[in-house]
mmCIF file of C-alpha atoms in Angstrom:
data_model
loop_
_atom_site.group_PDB
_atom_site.id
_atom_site.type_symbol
_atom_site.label_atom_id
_atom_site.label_comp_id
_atom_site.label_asym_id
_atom_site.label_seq_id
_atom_site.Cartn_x
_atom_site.Cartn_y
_atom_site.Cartn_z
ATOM 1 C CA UNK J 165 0.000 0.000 0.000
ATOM 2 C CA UNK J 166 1.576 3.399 -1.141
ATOM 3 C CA UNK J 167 1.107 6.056 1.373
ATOM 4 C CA UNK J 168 1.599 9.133 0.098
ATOM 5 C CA UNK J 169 1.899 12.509 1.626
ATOM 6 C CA UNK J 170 -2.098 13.602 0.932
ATOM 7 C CA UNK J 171 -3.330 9.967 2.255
ATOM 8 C CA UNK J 172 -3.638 10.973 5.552
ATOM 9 C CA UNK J 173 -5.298 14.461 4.728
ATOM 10 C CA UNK J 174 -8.250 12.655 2.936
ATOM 11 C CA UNK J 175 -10.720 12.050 5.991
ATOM 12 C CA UNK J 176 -12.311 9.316 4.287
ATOM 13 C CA UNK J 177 -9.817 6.767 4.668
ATOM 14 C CA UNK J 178 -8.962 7.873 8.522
ATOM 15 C CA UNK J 179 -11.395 5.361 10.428
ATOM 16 C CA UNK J 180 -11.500 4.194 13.652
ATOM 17 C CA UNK J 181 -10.556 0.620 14.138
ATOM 18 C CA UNK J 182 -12.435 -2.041 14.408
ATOM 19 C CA UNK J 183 -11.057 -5.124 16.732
ATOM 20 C CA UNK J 184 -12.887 -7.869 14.314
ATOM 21 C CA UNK J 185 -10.474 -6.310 11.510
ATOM 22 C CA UNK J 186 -7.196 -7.436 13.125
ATOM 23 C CA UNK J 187 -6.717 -10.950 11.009
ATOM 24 C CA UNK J 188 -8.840 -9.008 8.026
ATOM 25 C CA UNK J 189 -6.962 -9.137 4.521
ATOM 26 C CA UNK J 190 -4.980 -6.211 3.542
ATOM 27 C CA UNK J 191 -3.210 -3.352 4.235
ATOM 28 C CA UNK J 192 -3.405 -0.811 6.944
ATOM 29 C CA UNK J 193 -2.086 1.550 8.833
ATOM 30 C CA UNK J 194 -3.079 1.690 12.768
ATOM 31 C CA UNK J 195 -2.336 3.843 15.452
ATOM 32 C CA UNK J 196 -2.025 2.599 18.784
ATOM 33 C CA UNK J 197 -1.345 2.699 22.339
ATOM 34 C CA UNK J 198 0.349 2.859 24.499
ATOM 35 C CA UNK J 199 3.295 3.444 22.726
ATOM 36 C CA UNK J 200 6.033 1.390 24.854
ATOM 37 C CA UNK J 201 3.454 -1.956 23.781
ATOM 38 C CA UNK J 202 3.339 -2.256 27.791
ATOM 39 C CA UNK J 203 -0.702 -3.446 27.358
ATOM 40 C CA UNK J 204 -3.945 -2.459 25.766
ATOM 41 C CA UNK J 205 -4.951 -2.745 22.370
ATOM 42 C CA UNK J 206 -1.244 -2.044 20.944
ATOM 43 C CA UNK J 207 -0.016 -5.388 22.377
ATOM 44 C CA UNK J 208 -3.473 -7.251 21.942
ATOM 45 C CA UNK J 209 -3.216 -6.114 17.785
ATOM 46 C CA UNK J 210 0.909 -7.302 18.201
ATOM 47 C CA UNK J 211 0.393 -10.684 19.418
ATOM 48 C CA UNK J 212 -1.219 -11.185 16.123
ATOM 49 C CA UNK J 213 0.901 -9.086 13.688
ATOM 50 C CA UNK J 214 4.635 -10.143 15.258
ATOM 51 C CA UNK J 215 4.599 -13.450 13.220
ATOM 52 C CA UNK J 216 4.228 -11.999 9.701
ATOM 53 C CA UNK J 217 7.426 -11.057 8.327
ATOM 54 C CA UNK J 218 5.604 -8.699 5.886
ATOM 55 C CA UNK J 219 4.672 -6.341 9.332
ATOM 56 C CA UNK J 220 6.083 -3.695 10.497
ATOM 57 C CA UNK J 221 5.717 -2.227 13.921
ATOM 58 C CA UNK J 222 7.634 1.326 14.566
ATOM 59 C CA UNK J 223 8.021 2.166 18.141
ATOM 60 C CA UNK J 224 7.774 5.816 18.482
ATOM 61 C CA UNK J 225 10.675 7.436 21.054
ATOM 62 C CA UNK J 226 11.414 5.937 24.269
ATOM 63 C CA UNK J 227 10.571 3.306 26.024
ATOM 64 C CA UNK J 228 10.627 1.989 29.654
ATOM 65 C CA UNK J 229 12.992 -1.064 30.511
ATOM 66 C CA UNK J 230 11.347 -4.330 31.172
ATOM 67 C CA UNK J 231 8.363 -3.756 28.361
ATOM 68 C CA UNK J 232 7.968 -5.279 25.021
ATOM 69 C CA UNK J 233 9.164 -2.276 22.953
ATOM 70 C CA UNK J 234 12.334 -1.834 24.614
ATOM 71 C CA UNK J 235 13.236 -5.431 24.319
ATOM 72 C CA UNK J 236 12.190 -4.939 20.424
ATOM 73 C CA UNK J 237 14.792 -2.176 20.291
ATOM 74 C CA UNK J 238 17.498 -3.975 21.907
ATOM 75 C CA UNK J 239 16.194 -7.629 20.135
ATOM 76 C CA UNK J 240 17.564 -8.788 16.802
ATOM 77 C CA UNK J 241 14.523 -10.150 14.510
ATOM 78 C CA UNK J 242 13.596 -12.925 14.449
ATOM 79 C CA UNK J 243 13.269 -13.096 18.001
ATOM 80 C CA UNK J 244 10.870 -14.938 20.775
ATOM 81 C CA UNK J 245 9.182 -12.396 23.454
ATOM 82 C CA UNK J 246 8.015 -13.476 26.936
ATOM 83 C CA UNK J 247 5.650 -11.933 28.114
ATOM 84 C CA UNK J 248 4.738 -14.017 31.006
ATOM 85 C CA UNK J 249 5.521 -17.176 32.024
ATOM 86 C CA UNK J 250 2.939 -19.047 29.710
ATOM 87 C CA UNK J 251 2.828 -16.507 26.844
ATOM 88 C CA UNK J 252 5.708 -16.122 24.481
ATOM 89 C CA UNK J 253 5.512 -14.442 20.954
ATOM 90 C CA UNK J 254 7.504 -15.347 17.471
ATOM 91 C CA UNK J 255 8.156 -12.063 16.592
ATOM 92 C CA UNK J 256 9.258 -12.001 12.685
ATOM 93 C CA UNK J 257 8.066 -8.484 11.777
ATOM 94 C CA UNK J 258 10.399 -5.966 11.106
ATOM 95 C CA UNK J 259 11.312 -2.807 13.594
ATOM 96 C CA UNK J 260 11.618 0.314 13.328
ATOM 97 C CA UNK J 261 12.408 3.149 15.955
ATOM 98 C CA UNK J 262 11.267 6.362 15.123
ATOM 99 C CA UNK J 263 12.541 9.694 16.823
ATOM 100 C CA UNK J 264 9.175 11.173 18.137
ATOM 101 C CA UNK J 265 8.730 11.831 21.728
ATOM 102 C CA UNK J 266 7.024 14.980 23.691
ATOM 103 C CA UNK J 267 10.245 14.893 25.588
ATOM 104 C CA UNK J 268 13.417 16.759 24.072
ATOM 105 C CA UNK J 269 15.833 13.878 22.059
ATOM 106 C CA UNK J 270 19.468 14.003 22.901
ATOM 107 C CA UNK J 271 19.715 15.678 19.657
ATOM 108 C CA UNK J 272 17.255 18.313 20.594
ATOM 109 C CA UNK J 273 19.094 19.053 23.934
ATOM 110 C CA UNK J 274 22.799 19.329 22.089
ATOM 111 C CA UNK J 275 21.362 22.121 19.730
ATOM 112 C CA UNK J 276 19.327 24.233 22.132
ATOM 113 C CA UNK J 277 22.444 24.612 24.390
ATOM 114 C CA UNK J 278 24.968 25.262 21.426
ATOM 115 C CA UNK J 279 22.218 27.857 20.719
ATOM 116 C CA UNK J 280 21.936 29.390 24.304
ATOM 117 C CA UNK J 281 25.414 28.775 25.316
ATOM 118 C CA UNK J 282 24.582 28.737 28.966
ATOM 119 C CA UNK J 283 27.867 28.354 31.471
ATOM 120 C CA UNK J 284 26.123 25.413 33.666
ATOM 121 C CA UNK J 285 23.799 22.368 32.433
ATOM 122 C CA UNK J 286 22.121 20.531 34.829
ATOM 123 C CA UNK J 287 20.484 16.977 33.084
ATOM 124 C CA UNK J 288 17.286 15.950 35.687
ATOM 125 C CA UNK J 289 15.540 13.458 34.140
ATOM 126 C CA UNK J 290 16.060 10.753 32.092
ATOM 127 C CA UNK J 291 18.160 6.614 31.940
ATOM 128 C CA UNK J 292 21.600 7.328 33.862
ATOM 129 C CA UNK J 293 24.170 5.960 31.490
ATOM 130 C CA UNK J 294 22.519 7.750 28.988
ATOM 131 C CA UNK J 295 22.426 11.115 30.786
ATOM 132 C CA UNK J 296 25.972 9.930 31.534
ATOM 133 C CA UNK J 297 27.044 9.865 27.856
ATOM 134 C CA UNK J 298 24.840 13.352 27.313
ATOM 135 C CA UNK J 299 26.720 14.852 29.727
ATOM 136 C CA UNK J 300 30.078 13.654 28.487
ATOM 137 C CA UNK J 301 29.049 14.882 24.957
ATOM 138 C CA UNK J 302 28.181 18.359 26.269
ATOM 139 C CA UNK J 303 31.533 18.873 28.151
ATOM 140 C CA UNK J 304 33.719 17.868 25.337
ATOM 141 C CA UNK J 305 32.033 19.121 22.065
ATOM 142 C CA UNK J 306 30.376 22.439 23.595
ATOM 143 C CA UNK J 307 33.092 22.847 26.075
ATOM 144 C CA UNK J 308 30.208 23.392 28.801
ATOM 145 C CA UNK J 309 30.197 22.376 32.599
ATOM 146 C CA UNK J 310 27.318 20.366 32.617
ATOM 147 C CA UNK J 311 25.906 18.263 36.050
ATOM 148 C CA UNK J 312 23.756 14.850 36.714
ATOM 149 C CA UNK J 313 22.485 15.276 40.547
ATOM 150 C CA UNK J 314 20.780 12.658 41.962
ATOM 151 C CA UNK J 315 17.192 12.672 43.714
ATOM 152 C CA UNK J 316 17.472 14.921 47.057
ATOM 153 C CA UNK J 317 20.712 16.004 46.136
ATOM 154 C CA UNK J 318 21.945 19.475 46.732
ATOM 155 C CA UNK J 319 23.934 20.725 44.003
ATOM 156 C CA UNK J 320 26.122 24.587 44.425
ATOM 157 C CA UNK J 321 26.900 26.858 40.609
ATOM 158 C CA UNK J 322 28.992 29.123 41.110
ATOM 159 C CA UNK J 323 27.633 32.115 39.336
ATOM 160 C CA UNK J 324 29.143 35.351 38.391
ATOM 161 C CA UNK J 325 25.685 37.677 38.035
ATOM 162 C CA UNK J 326 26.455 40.626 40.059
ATOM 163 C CA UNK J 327 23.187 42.725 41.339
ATOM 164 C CA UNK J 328 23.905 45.922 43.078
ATOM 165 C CA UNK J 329 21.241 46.573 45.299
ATOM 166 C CA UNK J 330 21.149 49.097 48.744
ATOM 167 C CA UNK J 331 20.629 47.988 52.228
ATOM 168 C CA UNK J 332 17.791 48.669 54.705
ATOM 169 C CA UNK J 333 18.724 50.001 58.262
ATOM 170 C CA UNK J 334 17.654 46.390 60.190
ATOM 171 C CA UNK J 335 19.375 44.544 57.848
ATOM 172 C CA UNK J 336 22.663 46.456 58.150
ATOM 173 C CA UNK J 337 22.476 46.084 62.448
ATOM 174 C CA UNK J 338 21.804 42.534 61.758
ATOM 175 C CA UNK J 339 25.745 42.452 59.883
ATOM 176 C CA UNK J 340 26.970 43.845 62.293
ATOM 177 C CA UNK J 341 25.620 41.568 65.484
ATOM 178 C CA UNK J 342 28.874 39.144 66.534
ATOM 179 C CA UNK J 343 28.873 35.660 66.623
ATOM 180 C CA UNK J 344 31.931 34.481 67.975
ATOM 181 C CA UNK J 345 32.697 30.785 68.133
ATOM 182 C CA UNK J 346 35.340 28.851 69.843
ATOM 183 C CA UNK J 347 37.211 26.389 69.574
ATOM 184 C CA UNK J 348 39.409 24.191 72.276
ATOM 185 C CA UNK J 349 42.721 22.787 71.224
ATOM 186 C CA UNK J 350 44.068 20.093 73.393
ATOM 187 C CA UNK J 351 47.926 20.425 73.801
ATOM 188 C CA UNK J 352 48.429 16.570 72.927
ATOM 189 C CA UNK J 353 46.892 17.079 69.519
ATOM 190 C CA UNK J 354 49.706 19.741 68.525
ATOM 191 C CA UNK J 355 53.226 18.938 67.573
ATOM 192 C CA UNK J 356 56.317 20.594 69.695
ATOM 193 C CA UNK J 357 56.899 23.505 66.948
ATOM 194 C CA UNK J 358 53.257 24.630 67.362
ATOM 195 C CA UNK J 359 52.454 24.286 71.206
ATOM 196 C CA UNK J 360 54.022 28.265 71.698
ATOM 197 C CA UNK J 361 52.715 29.581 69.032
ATOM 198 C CA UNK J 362 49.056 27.925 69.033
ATOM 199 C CA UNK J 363 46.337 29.212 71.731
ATOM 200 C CA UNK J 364 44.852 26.039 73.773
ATOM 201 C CA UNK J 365 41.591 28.083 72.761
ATOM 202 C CA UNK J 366 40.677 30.368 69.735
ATOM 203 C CA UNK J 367 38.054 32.387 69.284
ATOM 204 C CA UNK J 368 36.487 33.191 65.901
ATOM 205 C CA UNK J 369 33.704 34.808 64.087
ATOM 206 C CA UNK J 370 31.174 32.660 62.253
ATOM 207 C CA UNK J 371 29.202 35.726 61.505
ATOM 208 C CA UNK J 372 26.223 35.040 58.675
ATOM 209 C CA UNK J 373 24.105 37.512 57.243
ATOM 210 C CA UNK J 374 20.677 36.298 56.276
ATOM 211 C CA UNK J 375 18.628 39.077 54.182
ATOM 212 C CA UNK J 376 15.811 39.217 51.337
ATOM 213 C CA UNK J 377 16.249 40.414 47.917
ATOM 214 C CA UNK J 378 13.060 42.884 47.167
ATOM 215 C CA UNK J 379 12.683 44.123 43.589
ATOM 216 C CA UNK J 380 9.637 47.206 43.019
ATOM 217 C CA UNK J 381 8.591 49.044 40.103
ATOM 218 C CA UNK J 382 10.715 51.938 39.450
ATOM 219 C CA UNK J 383 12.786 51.239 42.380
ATOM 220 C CA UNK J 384 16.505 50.092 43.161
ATOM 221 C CA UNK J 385 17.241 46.228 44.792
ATOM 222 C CA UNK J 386 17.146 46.432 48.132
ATOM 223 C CA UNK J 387 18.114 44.083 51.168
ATOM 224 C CA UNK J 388 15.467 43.958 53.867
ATOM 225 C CA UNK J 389 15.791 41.777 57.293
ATOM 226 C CA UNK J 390 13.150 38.782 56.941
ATOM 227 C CA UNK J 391 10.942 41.305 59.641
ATOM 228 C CA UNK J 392 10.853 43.591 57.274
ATOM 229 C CA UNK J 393 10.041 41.723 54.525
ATOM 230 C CA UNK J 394 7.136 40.107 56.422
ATOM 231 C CA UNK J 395 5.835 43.318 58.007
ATOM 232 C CA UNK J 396 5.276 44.764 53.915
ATOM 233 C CA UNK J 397 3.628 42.187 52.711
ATOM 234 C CA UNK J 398 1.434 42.141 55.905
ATOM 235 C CA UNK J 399 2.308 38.277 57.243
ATOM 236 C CA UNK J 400 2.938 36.704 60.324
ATOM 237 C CA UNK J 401 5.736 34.648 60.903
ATOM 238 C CA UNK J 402 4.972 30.905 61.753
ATOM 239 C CA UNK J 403 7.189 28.588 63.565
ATOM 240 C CA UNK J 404 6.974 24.957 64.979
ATOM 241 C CA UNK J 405 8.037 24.822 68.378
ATOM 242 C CA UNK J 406 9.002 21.309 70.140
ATOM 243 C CA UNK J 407 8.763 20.832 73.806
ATOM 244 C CA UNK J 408 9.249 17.787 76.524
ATOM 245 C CA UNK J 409 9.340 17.212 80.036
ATOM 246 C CA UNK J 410 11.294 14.822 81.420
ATOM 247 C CA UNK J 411 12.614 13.565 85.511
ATOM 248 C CA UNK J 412 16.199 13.992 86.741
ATOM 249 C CA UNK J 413 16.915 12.189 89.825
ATOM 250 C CA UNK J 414 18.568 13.921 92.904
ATOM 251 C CA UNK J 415 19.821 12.939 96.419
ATOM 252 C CA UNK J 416 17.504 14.120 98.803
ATOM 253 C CA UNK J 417 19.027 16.583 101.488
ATOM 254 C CA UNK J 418 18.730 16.113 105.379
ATOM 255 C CA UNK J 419 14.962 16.858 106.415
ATOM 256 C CA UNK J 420 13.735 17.551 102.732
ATOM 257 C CA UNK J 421 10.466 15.822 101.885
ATOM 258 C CA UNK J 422 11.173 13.349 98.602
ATOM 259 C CA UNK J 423 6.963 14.817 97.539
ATOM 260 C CA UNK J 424 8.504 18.171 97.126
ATOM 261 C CA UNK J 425 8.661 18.545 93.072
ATOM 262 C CA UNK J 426 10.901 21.080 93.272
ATOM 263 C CA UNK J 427 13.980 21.744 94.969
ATOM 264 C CA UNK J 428 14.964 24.905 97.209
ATOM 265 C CA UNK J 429 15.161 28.571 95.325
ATOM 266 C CA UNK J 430 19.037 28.457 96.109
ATOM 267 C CA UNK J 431 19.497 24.718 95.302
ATOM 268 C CA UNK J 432 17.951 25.301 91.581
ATOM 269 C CA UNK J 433 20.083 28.155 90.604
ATOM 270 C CA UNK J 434 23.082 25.654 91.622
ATOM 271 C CA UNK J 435 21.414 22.708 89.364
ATOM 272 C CA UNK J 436 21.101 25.018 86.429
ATOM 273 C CA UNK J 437 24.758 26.171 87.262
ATOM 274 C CA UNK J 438 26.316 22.461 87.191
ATOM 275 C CA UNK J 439 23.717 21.770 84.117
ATOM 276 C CA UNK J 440 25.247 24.756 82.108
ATOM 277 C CA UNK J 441 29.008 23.690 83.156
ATOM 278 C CA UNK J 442 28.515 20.342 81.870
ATOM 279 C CA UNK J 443 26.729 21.377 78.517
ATOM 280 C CA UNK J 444 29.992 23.840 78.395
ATOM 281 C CA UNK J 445 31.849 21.338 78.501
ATOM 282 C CA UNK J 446 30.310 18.817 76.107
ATOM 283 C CA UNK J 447 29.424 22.023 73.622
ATOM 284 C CA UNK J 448 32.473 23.903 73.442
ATOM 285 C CA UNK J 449 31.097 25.516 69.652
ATOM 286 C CA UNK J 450 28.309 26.399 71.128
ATOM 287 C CA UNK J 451 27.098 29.675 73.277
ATOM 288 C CA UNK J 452 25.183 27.917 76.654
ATOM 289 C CA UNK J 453 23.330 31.219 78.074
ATOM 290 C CA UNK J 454 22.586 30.685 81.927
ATOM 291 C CA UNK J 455 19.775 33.140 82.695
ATOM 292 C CA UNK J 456 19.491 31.824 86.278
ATOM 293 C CA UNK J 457 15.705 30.723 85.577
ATOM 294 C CA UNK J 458 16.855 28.539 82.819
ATOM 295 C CA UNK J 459 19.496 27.582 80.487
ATOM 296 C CA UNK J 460 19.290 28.630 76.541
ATOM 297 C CA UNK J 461 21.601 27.267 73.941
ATOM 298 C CA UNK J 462 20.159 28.820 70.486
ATOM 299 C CA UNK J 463 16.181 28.363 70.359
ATOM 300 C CA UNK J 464 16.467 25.267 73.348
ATOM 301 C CA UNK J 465 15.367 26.735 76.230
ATOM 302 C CA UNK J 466 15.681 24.423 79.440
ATOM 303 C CA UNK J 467 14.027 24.917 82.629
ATOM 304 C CA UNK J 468 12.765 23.955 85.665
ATOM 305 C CA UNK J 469 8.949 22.238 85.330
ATOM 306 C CA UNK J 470 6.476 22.602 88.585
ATOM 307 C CA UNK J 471 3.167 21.810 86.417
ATOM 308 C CA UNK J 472 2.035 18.295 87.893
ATOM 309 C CA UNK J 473 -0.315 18.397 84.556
ATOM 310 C CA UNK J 474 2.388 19.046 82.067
ATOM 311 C CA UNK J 475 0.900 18.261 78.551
ATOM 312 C CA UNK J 476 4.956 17.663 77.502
ATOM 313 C CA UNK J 477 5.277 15.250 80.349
ATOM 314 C CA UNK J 478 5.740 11.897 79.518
ATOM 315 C CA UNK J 479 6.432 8.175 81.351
ATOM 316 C CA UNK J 480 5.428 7.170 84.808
ATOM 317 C CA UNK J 481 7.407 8.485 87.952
ATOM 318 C CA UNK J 482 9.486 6.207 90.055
ATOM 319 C CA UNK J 483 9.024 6.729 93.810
ATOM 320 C CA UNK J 484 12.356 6.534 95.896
ATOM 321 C CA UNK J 485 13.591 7.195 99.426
ATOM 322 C CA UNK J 486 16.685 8.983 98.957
ATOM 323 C CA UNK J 487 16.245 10.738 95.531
ATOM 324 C CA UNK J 488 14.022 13.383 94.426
ATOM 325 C CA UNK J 489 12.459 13.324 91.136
ATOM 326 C CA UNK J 490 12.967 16.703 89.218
ATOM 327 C CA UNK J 491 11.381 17.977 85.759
ATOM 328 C CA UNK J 492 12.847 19.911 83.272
ATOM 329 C CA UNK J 493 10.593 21.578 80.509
ATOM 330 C CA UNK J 494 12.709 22.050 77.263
ATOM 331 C CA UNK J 495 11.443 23.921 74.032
ATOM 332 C CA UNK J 496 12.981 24.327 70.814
ATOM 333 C CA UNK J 497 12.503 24.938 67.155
ATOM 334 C CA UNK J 498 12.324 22.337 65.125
ATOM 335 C CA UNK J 499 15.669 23.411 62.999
ATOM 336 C CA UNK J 500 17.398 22.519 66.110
ATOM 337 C CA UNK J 501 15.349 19.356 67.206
ATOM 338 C CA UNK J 502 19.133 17.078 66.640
ATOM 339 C CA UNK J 503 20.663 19.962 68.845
ATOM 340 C CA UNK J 504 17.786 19.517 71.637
ATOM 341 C CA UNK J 505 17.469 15.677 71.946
ATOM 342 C CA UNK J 506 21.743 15.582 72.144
ATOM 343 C CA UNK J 507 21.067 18.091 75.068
ATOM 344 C CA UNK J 508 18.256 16.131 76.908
ATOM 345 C CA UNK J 509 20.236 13.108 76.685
ATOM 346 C CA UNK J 510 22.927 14.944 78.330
ATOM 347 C CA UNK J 511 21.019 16.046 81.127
ATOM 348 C CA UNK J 512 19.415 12.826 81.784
ATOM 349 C CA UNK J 513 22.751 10.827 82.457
ATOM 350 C CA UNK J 514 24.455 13.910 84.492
ATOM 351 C CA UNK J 515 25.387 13.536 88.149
ATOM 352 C CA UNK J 516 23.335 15.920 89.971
ATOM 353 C CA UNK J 517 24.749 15.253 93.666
ATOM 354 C CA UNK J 518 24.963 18.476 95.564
#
């Protein structure tokens, strides 16, 4: 059957198919799906076709791995197709892989970045070794950095797009706000030549400037604190908070009652005090805040608990003679929920004797 370029265009021959005209005599073309052959009418009509060596079945653009057109395209005819484990088809037809997909082809991709000639080329979707060999071709021919991340992973460009842009007052104070880290050096870790010369302890400043970008009509870039930002567009600012309440044991002092939930005025400022040495201690990076009614190491905020009824209060309270059973409320946000669990645990296995 000669199909020639107006065949198509006459509406009279364009039909839809009937399924008692698969084993008719004659010549046709049909249009089915899906395309990959993975079920449906396409494979139902290709059970029947695959045996006649005057057929021809053309698999248009890709297809997944593990259906019957991509083991067509990798198959050499004649073949045998299993399709389950009491089907198998004598495939004789011929194949033919046409280059028609909604999706860009590799070709596609090469000439729209030789046309754009972009610096960085990130490839996001598509079989790995052939992204692999896409991204190889990119690099050498077009001479272009071009990147293959995986799924959740975070990838850095370097970029060179410079955007002047002014500064409000907040956000400049905010620069200028300290935030000095430090660091403890123990003497056995250096080597003779360095033990004068290198402080046991340095202090340094991991300052970091957040700010916003804003962008008006008829107006410069400016830098705005996230406050700022908010307060214009007329927002609140949401945050999760964690909290939980949990017992630390104490030695009961001659004539105290062990039913008293909390300890003496005096005695709590010195538990807070040995808590906020020992999370010194086993923090050194990190600024421990002792604010006498509780302890705050970025958003955790730890501190006494006298609510019997605490909704953060969890497990059953063991009764004993000679130690008192103490709760300790702690809050946080939930960017520093690793941060607040490492410092619970740490309170829960210190020595509180005094």
């Amino acid at each position: 059957m000669d199909v020639g370029k107006g065949y198509l265009n006459d509406k009279s021959r364009v039909l839809s198919f009937d399924r008692s005209s698969i084993n008719a005599p004659g010549a046709c073309v049909l249009f089915a799906t899906p395309g990959m052959i993975s079920g449906g009418f396409s494979l139902e009509v290709f059970k029947q076709w695959a045996p006649c060596e005057k057929n021809l079945v053309t698999l248009p653009g890709y297809c997944v791995a593990g259906t019957v057109g991509h083991k067509l395209m990798s198959a050499k005819i004649p073949t045998q197709i299993r399709l389950d484990e009491d089907v198998q088809i004598n495939v004789r037809c011929q194949i033919h892989q046409l280059s028609f997909s909604p999706h860009t082809d590799a070709k596609g991709i090469m000439d729209l970045v030789k046309f754009l000639s972009p610096k960085h080329v990130i490839l996001v979707h598509g079989e790995k070794p052939k992204m692999v060999t896409l991204r190889e071709k990119i690099q050498s021919e077009l001479g272009i950095q071009c990147y293959l991340p995986a799924n959740s992973e975070t990838l850095c460009i370097p970029t060179t797009n410079h955007v002047k842009a002014g500064a409000s007052d907040a956000f400049l104070r905010s620069c200028l706000s300290p935030n000095f880290k430090f660091l403890k050096t123990s003497s056995a870790e250096l080597d003779d030549s360095h033990k004068r010369t290198m402080p046991l302890l340095q202090v340094y400043d991991d300052r970091v400037s957040e700010g916003i970008l804003t962008l008006q009509k008829n107006q410069s870039p400016k830098v705005v604190s996230q406050n700022e930002f908010m307060e214009a567009l007329g927002v609140e600012k949401h945050e999760v908070k964690l909290a939980y309440c949990f017992p630390v044991y104490i030695p009961n002092s001659e004539g105290s009652d062990a039913s008293d939930c909390l300890p003496s005025t005096s005695r709590k400022g010195s538990l807070l005090h040995l808590i906020s040495e020992k999370l010194c201690r086993e923090l050194p990076d990190l600024d421990v805040q002792d604010c006498q009614e509780h302890i705050q190491i970025q958003s955790v905020v730890v501190s006494f608990c006298s609510n019997e009824k605490c909704p953060h209060r969890t497990g059953v309270s063991l009764q004993s003679v000679d130690k008192k059973e103490v709760h300790f409320c702690c809050s946080w946000s939930l960017a520093d929920d690793v941060l607040a669990w490492r410092i619970v645990a740490i309170i829960k296995i210190l020595e509180l004797d005094i």
